[in-house]
Amino acid sequence: MADSSNSVFAYVVRAPEDPILWVTVAYNKNTSLLKVNWGVGTYQTKEGKPFVLNVVRRAEQMLVHDTSQVKEYLAITGLADFNKLSVKLIFGADSRSIQEIGIVCKDSDVASKVESQLKLVTRTMYSNPPIHGASIVATILKDRQMYDEWTVELKAITDRIISTRQKLFDDMQA
């Protein structure tokens, strides 16, 4: 084994622990059966396993069997269907913001300037947006039946989170 003091990396300084992710690291190191994960993570089942919505699994299966789907990198602007449908979901199909976006997009100079700024922000985060998740979301949002199923599943998750938080609050009060 080589002497580490002779390594070109010998003078590298250890980076500080991430204060947010440290909570999950501490949770994973803790062997107590009574531990609770207060860190960043995914929604989980009562058994502590990652939970995937049924509608997401269905959308993934549809995409797997769709031979027209590409596995190429996306342009920096992302997946057009995802962008359009997400904006409608966030602002509402009849919102003033959507109407203003439509007006701005008709003015090619303004649209070009806005897009250039969005690309600049995007470029600092990643080169190419991921296609897999965006394709799943777009598949769900453009199919009314899948969208309705998604909202029902989200409601169930939300209700469980609210119930769990209330139980925690009540237990802490007691």
PDB file of N, CA and C in Angstrom, residues 15-27 37-40:
ATOM      1  N   ALA A  15     -14.466  18.210   2.942  1.00  0.00           N
ATOM      2  CA  ALA A  15     -15.599  19.131   2.837  1.00  0.00           C
ATOM      3  C   ALA A  15     -16.492  18.970   4.061  1.00  0.00           C
ATOM      4  N   PRO A  16     -17.171  20.036   4.468  1.00  0.00           N
ATOM      5  CA  PRO A  16     -18.064  19.913   5.634  1.00  0.00           C
ATOM      6  C   PRO A  16     -19.267  19.034   5.300  1.00  0.00           C
ATOM      7  N   GLU A  17     -19.824  18.398   6.320  1.00  0.00           N
ATOM      8  CA  GLU A  17     -21.031  17.583   6.153  1.00  0.00           C
ATOM      9  C   GLU A  17     -22.179  18.480   5.719  1.00  0.00           C
ATOM     10  N   ASP A  18     -23.019  17.959   4.863  1.00  0.00           N
ATOM     11  CA  ASP A  18     -24.203  18.690   4.455  1.00  0.00           C
ATOM     12  C   ASP A  18     -25.175  18.693   5.634  1.00  0.00           C
ATOM     13  N   PRO A  19     -25.609  19.866   6.118  1.00  0.00           N
ATOM     14  CA  PRO A  19     -26.447  19.910   7.319  1.00  0.00           C
ATOM     15  C   PRO A  19     -27.825  19.279   7.130  1.00  0.00           C
ATOM     16  N   ILE A  20     -28.325  19.253   5.913  1.00  0.00           N
ATOM     17  CA  ILE A  20     -29.630  18.654   5.661  1.00  0.00           C
ATOM     18  C   ILE A  20     -29.493  17.137   5.519  1.00  0.00           C
ATOM     19  N   LEU A  21     -28.566  16.721   4.683  1.00  0.00           N
ATOM     20  CA  LEU A  21     -28.405  15.283   4.439  1.00  0.00           C
ATOM     21  C   LEU A  21     -27.802  14.557   5.634  1.00  0.00           C
ATOM     22  N   TRP A  22     -27.156  15.280   6.544  1.00  0.00           N
ATOM     23  CA  TRP A  22     -26.560  14.672   7.727  1.00  0.00           C
ATOM     24  C   TRP A  22     -27.614  13.941   8.554  1.00  0.00           C
ATOM     25  N   VAL A  23     -28.832  14.479   8.600  1.00  0.00           N
ATOM     26  CA  VAL A  23     -29.898  13.859   9.392  1.00  0.00           C
ATOM     27  C   VAL A  23     -30.170  12.443   8.885  1.00  0.00           C
ATOM     28  N   THR A  24     -30.215  12.262   7.571  1.00  0.00           N
ATOM     29  CA  THR A  24     -30.457  10.938   6.996  1.00  0.00           C
ATOM     30  C   THR A  24     -29.259  10.020   7.234  1.00  0.00           C
ATOM     31  N   VAL A  25     -28.063  10.558   7.151  1.00  0.00           N
ATOM     32  CA  VAL A  25     -26.861   9.754   7.435  1.00  0.00           C
ATOM     33  C   VAL A  25     -26.908   9.254   8.877  1.00  0.00           C
ATOM     34  N   ALA A  26     -27.259  10.135   9.808  1.00  0.00           N
ATOM     35  CA  ALA A  26     -27.357   9.742  11.222  1.00  0.00           C
ATOM     36  C   ALA A  26     -28.449   8.699  11.413  1.00  0.00           C
ATOM     37  N   TYR A  27     -29.576   8.868  10.736  1.00  0.00           N
ATOM     38  CA  TYR A  27     -30.673   7.892  10.810  1.00  0.00           C
ATOM     39  C   TYR A  27     -30.200   6.517  10.335  1.00  0.00           C
ATOM     40  N   ASN A  37     -37.043   8.789  11.051  1.00  0.00           N
ATOM     41  CA  ASN A  37     -36.285   9.537  10.057  1.00  0.00           C
ATOM     42  C   ASN A  37     -36.923  10.913   9.856  1.00  0.00           C
ATOM     43  N   TRP A  38     -36.236  11.958  10.321  1.00  0.00           N
ATOM     44  CA  TRP A  38     -36.718  13.334  10.176  1.00  0.00           C
ATOM     45  C   TRP A  38     -36.035  14.016   8.999  1.00  0.00           C
ATOM     46  N   GLY A  39     -35.262  13.259   8.232  1.00  0.00           N
ATOM     47  CA  GLY A  39     -34.511  13.843   7.131  1.00  0.00           C
ATOM     48  C   GLY A  39     -35.287  13.886   5.829  1.00  0.00           C
ATOM     49  N   VAL A  40     -34.587  14.317   4.804  1.00  0.00           N
ATOM     50  CA  VAL A  40     -35.154  14.394   3.466  1.00  0.00           C
ATOM     51  C   VAL A  40     -35.302  12.982   2.926  1.00  0.00           C
TER      52      VAL A  40
END
